[in-house]
Amino acid sequence: MANVLNEEKKQQVLALGRLGWSLRRIQQAARIRRETASAYLKTAGIAVRPPSAWGRRAPKPANEVITDFGAAKPANAVVPNPNFNFNPENLSNKGKAKATSKTGQRGDHRL
C-alpha cells in the first residue's frame, strides 16, 4: 500500500497551496516530498505554481508596427552631375604606392 499523509498534513499542504506557496517551500515547511504535495494539490484542483514563471506578465505589444513597406520614405537620391569630367591625370601622386622590384645577389626578389 502507498504512503498516505495523515489528515493534518494533507490540510496543511492544501492550505499552503491555496496561499500560492511553491512546491519547494511547501516541502520545507511540511517536511514532505514535492511530488507528494503536487499530487495532493492537483487532486484538490489547486493550481500548482510552474517553476520560475510565477508572476511573469504577457509581453507588451510593439509601439508601432509597419506592415506596408511601400509607404516608407525613399532614401536620399544621388543625382549625378552632368558637368563632372573624370580625368585620372588630375589626381595627385600623394599616398600612391610605387611599384619597385629589386633583385638580390642570388636572384631572389625583394619587395
XYZ file of C-alpha atoms in Angstrom:
111
model
C 0.000 0.000 0.000
C 1.251 3.502 -0.854
C 2.113 6.001 1.820
C -0.736 8.353 2.630
C -0.461 11.625 4.531
C -2.444 11.988 7.707
C -5.336 14.431 7.595
C -3.428 17.175 9.400
C -0.509 17.137 6.907
C -2.935 16.944 3.994
C -4.812 20.039 5.199
C -1.519 21.866 5.766
C -0.375 21.132 2.194
C -3.711 22.263 0.743
C -3.708 25.477 2.801
C -0.160 26.365 1.738
C -1.016 25.576 -1.877
C -4.020 27.939 -1.723
C -1.697 30.659 -0.436
C 0.391 30.262 -3.604
C 3.442 28.739 -1.991
C 5.917 26.966 -4.263
C 6.319 23.194 -4.009
C 9.841 23.625 -2.652
C 8.604 25.935 0.082
C 5.797 23.514 0.966
C 8.370 20.702 1.053
C 10.465 22.600 3.595
C 7.537 23.684 5.779
C 5.584 20.400 5.848
C 8.620 18.082 5.616
C 7.153 16.087 2.722
C 8.327 15.483 -0.846
C 7.419 17.980 -3.604
C 5.946 15.190 -5.685
C 3.571 14.226 -2.862
C 2.484 17.833 -2.334
C 1.969 18.237 -6.076
C -0.222 15.139 -6.242
C -2.446 16.317 -3.362
C -2.765 19.824 -4.816
C -3.681 18.516 -8.273
C -6.259 16.144 -6.780
C -7.834 19.068 -4.907
C -7.879 21.174 -8.102
C -5.415 23.750 -6.803
C -3.117 25.168 -9.464
C 0.494 24.189 -8.967
C 2.910 27.027 -9.438
C 5.047 26.435 -12.556
C 8.808 26.662 -11.980
C 10.331 30.129 -12.475
C 7.321 31.514 -14.313
C 5.312 32.829 -11.381
C 4.433 36.490 -11.670
C 5.525 36.901 -15.268
C 3.339 39.024 -17.434
C 2.470 38.648 -21.072
C 4.825 40.597 -23.355
C 3.807 44.116 -24.274
C 2.764 44.768 -27.856
C 5.100 46.759 -30.060
C 4.617 50.518 -30.085
C 4.203 50.763 -33.826
C 4.303 48.065 -36.442
C 4.829 48.924 -40.089
C 3.449 46.246 -42.359
C 3.395 48.249 -45.613
C 6.971 48.701 -46.757
C 5.820 50.684 -49.825
C 4.754 53.552 -47.582
C 8.278 54.108 -46.262
C 10.191 57.222 -47.271
C 12.710 56.614 -50.056
C 16.399 57.085 -49.351
C 18.115 60.268 -50.472
C 18.609 60.003 -54.206
C 22.046 60.598 -55.691
C 21.828 62.818 -58.736
C 24.899 62.629 -60.983
C 26.482 65.919 -62.024
C 26.396 66.107 -65.841
C 29.286 68.653 -65.859
C 31.680 66.334 -63.986
C 34.584 65.094 -66.098
C 36.789 62.398 -64.582
C 40.446 62.642 -65.576
C 42.919 60.398 -63.716
C 45.826 62.669 -64.659
C 44.423 65.363 -62.399
C 44.791 63.158 -59.339
C 47.752 63.834 -57.069
C 50.519 61.266 -56.555
C 50.398 61.733 -52.780
C 49.780 58.468 -50.977
C 50.273 56.284 -54.050
C 52.499 53.232 -53.726
C 55.459 52.842 -56.015
C 55.872 49.569 -57.856
C 59.554 48.773 -57.403
C 61.365 45.485 -57.558
C 64.969 44.902 -56.593
C 66.867 41.753 -57.381
C 69.361 40.481 -54.822
C 72.714 38.765 -55.391
C 71.214 35.302 -55.602
C 68.314 36.238 -57.789
C 65.626 36.392 -55.081
C 63.133 39.172 -55.290
C 62.645 41.685 -52.538
C 59.518 43.752 -52.337
